[in-house]
Amino acid sequence: MRCVALYFFIFVLALPHFACALTFGQNVQVHGFLSQGYLKSSNNNFLAASRSGSEEFTEVALNANVSFLQDFRIGGQLFYRNLGDYSEDEVVVDWAILEYQPFDSVGLRVGKCKLPFGLYNDTRDSSFLQPMIFLPQSIYDESRRDVNLAFIGADLFGNISLGRFGDVDYHLFTGQADYPDQSILAYKNEESVESIIARNNKLPLNKRDSQIPSQLTSFDRESEDLYGGAVVFNGLINGLRLGATLLHSKSLMKINHLSDPIGESITHSKYVLSAEYSYDSWMLVGEYSQTDRTSTMFGSVNLDGPSQSWYAMIYYTLNDAWSFSLLYDEFYRLKHDHHSDSFPKSPPESGWRKDIAVGARYDFNEMCNLKAEYHYIDGSAMQLGVVNPDGVARYWSYVAVKLSVSF
């Protein structure tokens, strides 16, 4: 950590000169950020091998936007993240779009577009726009950032004035989800298939399911469709933002290079209702979400029903440098089965995650900040077993510290 801090200090000192080198004119903008964090947890690992303390918490991004022909823009972002088992540990294209916006009220983006989901999904990378290191995990699951950040398709968007009632931002989008081969979602799907194959292989030959192969040689998850819409009302009351998001998606699972799928995952509807209110030095935020989904594999339903998520957060700005946060966050794998009665082989606490957290943030200047937060958690839902293969504990906690620089 001492070396990391030294590198950051040198970078901050050199940043004004570096930023000058990136001034290409009004039509070209180049920005980026880099951050280094530290995770330390008790009882369970979180995202990395954090029980013994982990510095595997590095993010670097570089983005560029070029405006041309007055109404057109082309832009994209390269992103690198090292975050234990929840990252590809390589440079990826986060988003890349061609945009046409002749009026404030209407525009069109095509390419790999950021997914407008909740109030903060499309700005989740900006440390300076978020009060805490991690967005509330019940809705903005960090382990699925690579899947949920962007989609490949088209996004119709705009801002419409409502006169004395403020204005509304809207999005209508359609396309396909992007499922990286090394994503944690792909890992969990492969694990499920291997478990089914292993159980089938233990049966007598005359009782085995003929559609289940004896081994897994490849796995692929393909998006069939994704579409939805989002609106955010601004200024109905001074300082108030109200939002709503609704989307549908479907993906197919294929194995062993076969053309026919062995299963599918359908999100019949996923919605988020959002509210943010700022007054003086205070900000209050709350969001509620449900995801009604069905997942099948080899003809059997392994998940059916809506999940439930919500959080409430208070954010207080003391002065130009210091600010503080208090968060309560809940997730239930099944809305109507909080104690996982539908999964008798799993402990009840695998069906929920309840998180209470406090955080502090210090802004050195407009380009550099330091954040620290403490989380106490009841429950082991949300893929916690990936970094805890020997079992998970119901009650656990973690501390996160993160130093970020943007330009």
Coordinates of C-alpha atoms in Angstrom, one line a residue:
M1 CA 0.0 0.0 0.0
R2 CA 2.9 2.4 0.6
C3 CA 4.1 2.0 -3.0
V4 CA 0.6 2.6 -4.3
A5 CA 0.2 5.7 -2.1
L6 CA 3.5 7.0 -3.4
Y7 CA 2.5 6.5 -7.0
F8 CA -0.8 8.3 -6.4
F9 CA 1.0 11.2 -4.8
I10 CA 3.3 11.6 -7.7
F11 CA 0.4 11.3 -10.2
V12 CA -1.6 14.0 -8.3
L13 CA 1.4 16.4 -8.4
A14 CA 1.9 15.8 -12.2
L15 CA -1.8 15.9 -13.0
P16 CA -2.1 19.6 -13.9
H17 CA 0.7 19.2 -16.5
F18 CA -0.8 16.0 -17.8
A19 CA -4.3 17.5 -18.1
C20 CA -2.8 20.3 -20.2
A21 CA -1.5 17.7 -22.6
L22 CA -5.0 16.4 -23.1
T23 CA -6.5 19.8 -24.3
F24 CA -7.2 19.1 -27.9
G25 CA -9.9 21.8 -28.5
Q26 CA -13.6 22.1 -27.9
N27 CA -14.5 19.1 -30.2
V28 CA -12.2 16.5 -28.4
Q29 CA -12.4 15.6 -24.8
V30 CA -10.2 13.0 -23.1
H31 CA -10.8 12.0 -19.5
G32 CA -10.0 9.2 -17.2
F33 CA -9.5 8.0 -13.7
L34 CA -7.5 5.6 -11.6
S35 CA -8.0 4.2 -8.2
Q36 CA -6.4 1.9 -5.7
G37 CA -8.3 0.4 -2.8
Y38 CA -7.9 -2.0 0.1
L39 CA -10.4 -4.5 1.4
K40 CA -10.4 -6.2 4.8
S41 CA -13.2 -8.5 6.0
S42 CA -14.1 -10.8 8.8
N43 CA -15.8 -14.2 8.6
N44 CA -16.3 -14.1 4.8
N45 CA -14.3 -12.9 1.8
F46 CA -15.9 -10.1 -0.2
L47 CA -15.0 -9.8 -3.9
A48 CA -11.4 -10.9 -3.3
A49 CA -9.4 -12.8 -0.7
S50 CA -10.2 -10.0 1.8
R51 CA -10.2 -11.9 5.1
S52 CA -6.4 -11.6 5.1
G53 CA -6.6 -8.1 3.6
S54 CA -6.5 -7.5 -0.2
E55 CA -5.0 -4.8 -2.4
E56 CA -6.6 -6.5 -5.4
F57 CA -8.8 -3.4 -5.9
T58 CA -7.4 -1.4 -8.8
E59 CA -9.3 0.4 -11.5
V60 CA -8.0 2.4 -14.4
A61 CA -10.1 4.0 -17.2
L62 CA -9.5 6.2 -20.2
N63 CA -12.4 7.7 -22.2
A64 CA -12.6 10.0 -25.2
N65 CA -15.4 11.9 -26.9
V66 CA -15.1 13.6 -30.3
S67 CA -17.9 15.9 -31.6
F68 CA -18.3 16.5 -35.3
L69 CA -20.8 17.8 -37.9
Q70 CA -22.4 19.8 -35.0
D71 CA -24.9 17.1 -33.9
F72 CA -22.7 14.0 -33.9
R73 CA -20.5 12.5 -31.3
I74 CA -18.4 9.4 -31.1
G75 CA -17.0 8.1 -27.8
G76 CA -15.8 5.2 -25.8
Q77 CA -14.0 4.0 -22.7
L78 CA -11.2 1.5 -22.1
F79 CA -11.3 0.0 -18.6
Y80 CA -9.0 -2.2 -16.5
R81 CA -10.0 -3.7 -13.2
N82 CA -8.2 -6.1 -10.8
L83 CA -10.8 -7.1 -8.2
G84 CA -10.1 -10.7 -7.2
D85 CA -12.3 -13.3 -8.9
Y86 CA -14.8 -10.7 -10.0
S87 CA -12.7 -9.2 -12.8
E88 CA -11.1 -10.2 -16.1
D89 CA -7.8 -8.6 -15.1
E90 CA -7.4 -7.2 -18.6
V91 CA -8.3 -4.1 -20.6
V92 CA -11.9 -4.2 -22.0
V93 CA -14.1 -1.8 -23.9
D94 CA -16.6 -0.5 -21.3
W95 CA -18.7 1.4 -23.8
A96 CA -18.4 2.7 -27.3
I97 CA -21.1 4.7 -29.1
L98 CA -22.0 6.8 -32.1
E99 CA -24.5 9.5 -31.1
Y100 CA -26.7 11.8 -33.1
Q101 CA -28.6 14.5 -31.1
P102 CA -30.1 17.3 -33.3
F103 CA -32.2 18.6 -30.4
D104 CA -32.1 18.5 -26.6
S105 CA -35.4 16.6 -26.7
V106 CA -34.3 13.7 -28.9
G107 CA -31.1 11.9 -29.6
L108 CA -30.0 8.4 -30.7
R109 CA -27.0 6.3 -29.5
V110 CA -25.9 3.1 -31.2
G111 CA -23.1 0.7 -30.2
K112 CA -22.2 -0.5 -26.8
C113 CA -24.3 1.9 -24.8
K114 CA -24.5 2.5 -21.0
L115 CA -27.6 0.9 -19.5
P116 CA -29.9 3.5 -18.0
F117 CA -30.8 1.6 -14.8
G118 CA -31.8 3.3 -11.6
L119 CA -30.4 6.7 -10.8
Y120 CA -26.7 5.8 -10.8
N121 CA -25.8 2.8 -13.1
D122 CA -24.6 5.0 -15.9
T123 CA -22.4 7.1 -13.6
R124 CA -21.2 4.3 -11.3
D125 CA -17.6 4.7 -12.4
S126 CA -17.3 8.3 -11.3
S127 CA -15.9 8.4 -7.8
F128 CA -16.7 12.1 -7.5
L129 CA -20.4 11.6 -8.2
Q130 CA -20.9 8.8 -5.7
P131 CA -20.7 9.4 -1.9
M132 CA -19.5 5.9 -1.1
I133 CA -17.0 3.4 -2.6
F134 CA -19.7 0.9 -3.4
L135 CA -23.1 1.7 -4.6
P136 CA -25.9 -0.2 -2.7
Q137 CA -25.3 -3.8 -3.6
S138 CA -28.9 -4.9 -3.6
I139 CA -29.5 -2.9 -6.8
Y140 CA -25.9 -2.2 -8.2
D141 CA -24.3 -5.5 -7.6
E142 CA -20.5 -5.0 -8.0
S143 CA -20.0 -8.6 -8.9
R144 CA -22.1 -8.1 -12.1
R145 CA -20.7 -4.7 -13.2
D146 CA -19.3 -6.2 -16.4
V147 CA -22.8 -7.5 -17.4
N148 CA -25.0 -4.6 -16.1
L149 CA -23.0 -1.6 -17.1
A150 CA -23.7 -1.6 -20.8
F151 CA -25.6 -3.3 -23.6
I152 CA -25.1 -3.6 -27.4
G153 CA -27.9 -1.9 -29.4
A154 CA -29.6 1.4 -29.6
D155 CA -30.8 4.0 -27.1
L156 CA -33.3 6.7 -27.9
F157 CA -32.9 9.5 -25.4
G158 CA -33.6 13.2 -24.6
N159 CA -34.6 15.9 -22.1
I160 CA -38.0 17.5 -22.3
S161 CA -38.9 20.7 -20.5
L162 CA -42.1 20.6 -18.4
G163 CA -42.1 24.3 -17.7
R164 CA -42.6 25.2 -14.1
F165 CA -42.7 21.5 -13.3
G166 CA -39.0 21.0 -14.2
D167 CA -37.9 18.6 -16.9
V168 CA -37.7 14.9 -17.6
D169 CA -34.9 12.8 -19.0
Y170 CA -36.0 9.7 -20.9
H171 CA -34.5 6.6 -22.5
L172 CA -36.0 3.9 -24.7
F173 CA -33.5 1.1 -25.5
T174 CA -33.2 -2.2 -27.2
G175 CA -30.5 -4.6 -28.1
Q176 CA -28.6 -7.5 -26.4
A177 CA -26.8 -7.9 -23.1
D178 CA -23.0 -8.4 -23.2
Y179 CA -21.9 -11.6 -21.3
P180 CA -18.1 -11.7 -21.0
D181 CA -16.7 -15.3 -21.1
Q182 CA -14.9 -14.6 -17.8
S183 CA -17.8 -13.0 -15.9
I184 CA -18.9 -14.2 -12.5
L185 CA -22.3 -14.9 -14.0
A186 CA -20.8 -17.3 -16.6
Y187 CA -18.8 -18.9 -13.8
K188 CA -21.9 -19.6 -11.7
N189 CA -23.8 -21.0 -14.7
E190 CA -20.9 -23.3 -15.6
E191 CA -20.8 -24.5 -11.9
S192 CA -24.5 -25.2 -12.1
V193 CA -24.2 -27.3 -15.3
E194 CA -21.2 -29.2 -13.9
S195 CA -23.2 -30.0 -10.7
I196 CA -26.1 -31.3 -12.7
I197 CA -23.8 -33.4 -14.9
A198 CA -22.1 -34.9 -11.8
R199 CA -25.4 -35.8 -10.2
N200 CA -26.6 -37.4 -13.4
N201 CA -23.4 -39.4 -13.8
K202 CA -23.8 -41.0 -10.4
L203 CA -27.2 -42.5 -11.4
P204 CA -27.5 -46.0 -12.8
L205 CA -27.2 -46.0 -16.6
N206 CA -30.9 -46.8 -17.1
K207 CA -32.0 -43.9 -14.9
R208 CA -29.8 -41.2 -16.4
D209 CA -31.3 -38.2 -18.3
S210 CA -30.2 -38.8 -21.9
Q211 CA -30.2 -35.0 -22.7
I212 CA -27.5 -34.4 -20.1
P213 CA -23.9 -35.1 -21.4
S214 CA -21.3 -37.0 -19.4
Q215 CA -18.9 -34.0 -19.4
L216 CA -18.8 -30.2 -20.0
T217 CA -16.3 -29.1 -22.7
S218 CA -17.6 -25.6 -23.3
F219 CA -20.2 -23.1 -22.1
D220 CA -21.7 -20.1 -23.7
R221 CA -24.4 -17.7 -22.6
E222 CA -26.0 -15.7 -25.5
S223 CA -28.4 -12.8 -25.2
E224 CA -31.5 -13.1 -27.3
D225 CA -33.1 -9.8 -26.5
L226 CA -33.1 -6.8 -24.1
Y227 CA -35.4 -3.8 -24.1
G228 CA -36.8 -1.3 -21.8
G229 CA -37.2 2.3 -20.8
A230 CA -36.2 4.8 -18.1
V231 CA -37.4 8.2 -17.0
V232 CA -36.1 10.7 -14.4
F233 CA -38.2 13.7 -13.4
N234 CA -36.1 16.7 -12.2
G235 CA -37.3 19.7 -10.3
L236 CA -40.9 18.9 -9.6
I237 CA -39.8 20.2 -6.2
N238 CA -36.5 22.0 -5.8
G239 CA -33.8 19.4 -5.1
L240 CA -36.0 16.4 -5.9
R241 CA -35.4 13.7 -8.5
L242 CA -37.8 10.9 -9.2
G243 CA -37.0 8.0 -11.5
A244 CA -38.4 4.7 -12.8
T245 CA -36.8 2.0 -14.9
L246 CA -38.4 -1.1 -16.5
L247 CA -36.6 -3.7 -18.6
H248 CA -37.0 -7.2 -20.1
S249 CA -34.2 -9.6 -21.1
K250 CA -33.8 -13.2 -22.3
S251 CA -30.6 -15.2 -22.7
L252 CA -29.9 -18.8 -23.8
M253 CA -27.3 -21.2 -22.4
K254 CA -25.4 -23.5 -24.7
I255 CA -22.8 -26.2 -24.0
N256 CA -20.3 -28.4 -25.8
H257 CA -20.5 -26.2 -29.0
L258 CA -24.1 -27.5 -29.7
S259 CA -26.5 -25.2 -31.5
D260 CA -29.6 -26.0 -29.4
P261 CA -29.7 -24.4 -25.9
I262 CA -29.8 -26.5 -22.8
G263 CA -31.5 -23.7 -20.8
E264 CA -32.7 -20.1 -20.7
S265 CA -32.9 -17.3 -18.3
I266 CA -35.8 -14.8 -18.7
T267 CA -36.2 -11.6 -16.9
H268 CA -39.9 -11.1 -17.5
S269 CA -39.7 -7.6 -15.9
K270 CA -37.1 -5.8 -13.8
Y271 CA -38.1 -2.4 -12.4
V272 CA -36.5 0.2 -10.2
L273 CA -38.3 3.1 -8.5
S274 CA -36.0 5.9 -7.3
A275 CA -36.1 9.1 -5.3
E276 CA -33.3 11.5 -4.4
Y277 CA -33.8 14.7 -2.4
S278 CA -31.1 17.3 -1.7
Y279 CA -31.5 20.2 0.7
D280 CA -28.8 22.4 2.0
S281 CA -25.9 20.0 3.1
W282 CA -28.1 16.9 3.1
M283 CA -29.1 14.3 0.5
L284 CA -31.6 11.6 1.0
V285 CA -31.8 8.7 -1.4
G286 CA -34.0 5.6 -1.7
E287 CA -34.6 3.0 -4.4
Y288 CA -36.8 -0.1 -4.6
S289 CA -36.5 -2.9 -7.2
Q290 CA -38.1 -6.2 -8.2
T291 CA -36.8 -8.7 -10.7
D292 CA -39.4 -11.3 -11.9
R293 CA -37.3 -14.0 -13.5
T294 CA -37.4 -17.7 -14.5
S295 CA -34.4 -19.9 -15.1
T296 CA -34.5 -23.4 -16.6
M297 CA -31.8 -25.9 -17.4
F298 CA -32.2 -29.3 -19.0
G299 CA -35.9 -28.9 -18.9
S300 CA -36.1 -28.2 -15.2
V301 CA -37.0 -24.9 -13.5
N302 CA -34.3 -24.0 -11.0
L303 CA -35.4 -20.5 -10.2
D304 CA -38.9 -18.9 -10.6
G305 CA -40.2 -15.8 -8.9
P306 CA -39.3 -12.2 -8.2
S307 CA -36.4 -11.0 -6.2
Q308 CA -36.7 -7.9 -4.0
S309 CA -34.2 -5.1 -3.3
W310 CA -34.3 -1.7 -1.6
Y311 CA -32.1 0.7 0.2
A312 CA -32.1 4.1 2.0
M313 CA -29.1 6.4 2.3
I314 CA -28.4 9.7 4.1
Y315 CA -25.5 11.8 2.9
Y316 CA -24.2 14.9 4.7
T317 CA -21.6 17.4 3.4
L318 CA -19.8 19.0 6.3
N319 CA -17.6 21.3 4.2
D320 CA -15.7 21.4 0.9
A321 CA -13.5 18.5 2.1
W322 CA -15.5 16.3 4.4
S323 CA -18.7 14.3 3.8
F324 CA -20.3 11.4 5.6
S325 CA -22.8 8.6 4.7
L326 CA -25.2 6.2 6.4
L327 CA -26.7 3.3 4.4
Y328 CA -29.2 0.5 5.0
D329 CA -29.5 -2.0 2.2
E330 CA -31.6 -5.2 1.8
F331 CA -31.8 -7.9 -0.8
Y332 CA -34.0 -11.1 -1.0
R333 CA -33.5 -13.7 -3.6
L334 CA -37.2 -14.5 -3.6
K335 CA -39.7 -11.8 -2.6
H336 CA -42.3 -14.4 -1.3
D337 CA -39.7 -16.7 0.3
H338 CA -37.4 -14.7 2.4
H339 CA -36.1 -17.7 4.3
S340 CA -35.3 -19.8 1.3
D341 CA -37.9 -22.6 2.0
S342 CA -37.8 -23.3 -1.7
F343 CA -34.1 -24.3 -1.4
P344 CA -34.1 -26.9 1.5
K345 CA -30.5 -27.9 0.9
S346 CA -29.3 -24.3 1.4
P347 CA -29.2 -22.5 4.7
P348 CA -32.0 -19.9 5.2
E349 CA -29.5 -17.0 5.3
S350 CA -28.5 -17.7 1.7
G351 CA -31.7 -16.1 0.7
W352 CA -31.0 -12.6 2.0
R353 CA -28.4 -9.9 2.4
K354 CA -28.9 -7.0 4.9
D355 CA -26.2 -4.4 5.0
I356 CA -25.8 -1.4 7.3
A357 CA -22.9 0.8 6.5
V358 CA -21.2 4.1 7.5
G359 CA -18.8 6.0 5.2
A360 CA -16.5 9.0 5.1
R361 CA -15.1 10.9 2.2
Y362 CA -12.3 13.5 2.0
D363 CA -11.8 15.6 -1.2
F364 CA -8.2 16.7 -1.5
N365 CA -9.1 18.8 -4.5
E366 CA -11.5 18.6 -7.5
M367 CA -9.4 15.7 -8.9
C368 CA -8.5 13.5 -6.0
N369 CA -10.5 12.0 -3.1
L370 CA -10.1 9.4 -0.4
K371 CA -13.1 7.2 0.9
A372 CA -13.4 4.8 3.7
E373 CA -16.5 2.8 4.8
Y374 CA -17.5 0.0 7.2
H375 CA -20.2 -2.6 6.4
Y376 CA -21.9 -5.0 8.8
I377 CA -23.9 -7.7 7.0
D378 CA -26.5 -10.4 7.9
G379 CA -26.9 -12.9 5.1
S380 CA -25.0 -14.7 2.4
A381 CA -27.0 -14.1 -0.8
M382 CA -25.6 -12.6 -4.0
Q383 CA -23.0 -15.1 -5.1
L384 CA -20.9 -14.9 -1.9
G385 CA -19.9 -18.5 -2.3
V386 CA -17.7 -17.8 -5.3
V387 CA -14.9 -16.4 -3.1
N388 CA -15.9 -18.6 -0.1
P389 CA -15.7 -22.1 -1.5
D390 CA -15.4 -23.7 1.9
G391 CA -18.7 -22.2 3.1
V392 CA -20.1 -18.9 4.2
A393 CA -20.9 -17.3 7.5
R394 CA -24.2 -15.6 8.2
Y395 CA -22.8 -12.6 10.0
W396 CA -19.8 -10.8 8.6
S397 CA -18.3 -7.4 8.0
Y398 CA -15.8 -5.6 5.8
V399 CA -13.8 -2.3 5.7
A400 CA -13.0 -0.7 2.3
V401 CA -10.6 2.2 1.6
K402 CA -10.1 3.7 -1.8
L403 CA -8.0 6.6 -3.2
S404 CA -9.2 7.9 -6.6
V405 CA -7.8 10.4 -9.1
S406 CA -9.7 11.7 -12.1
F407 CA -8.7 14.0 -15.0

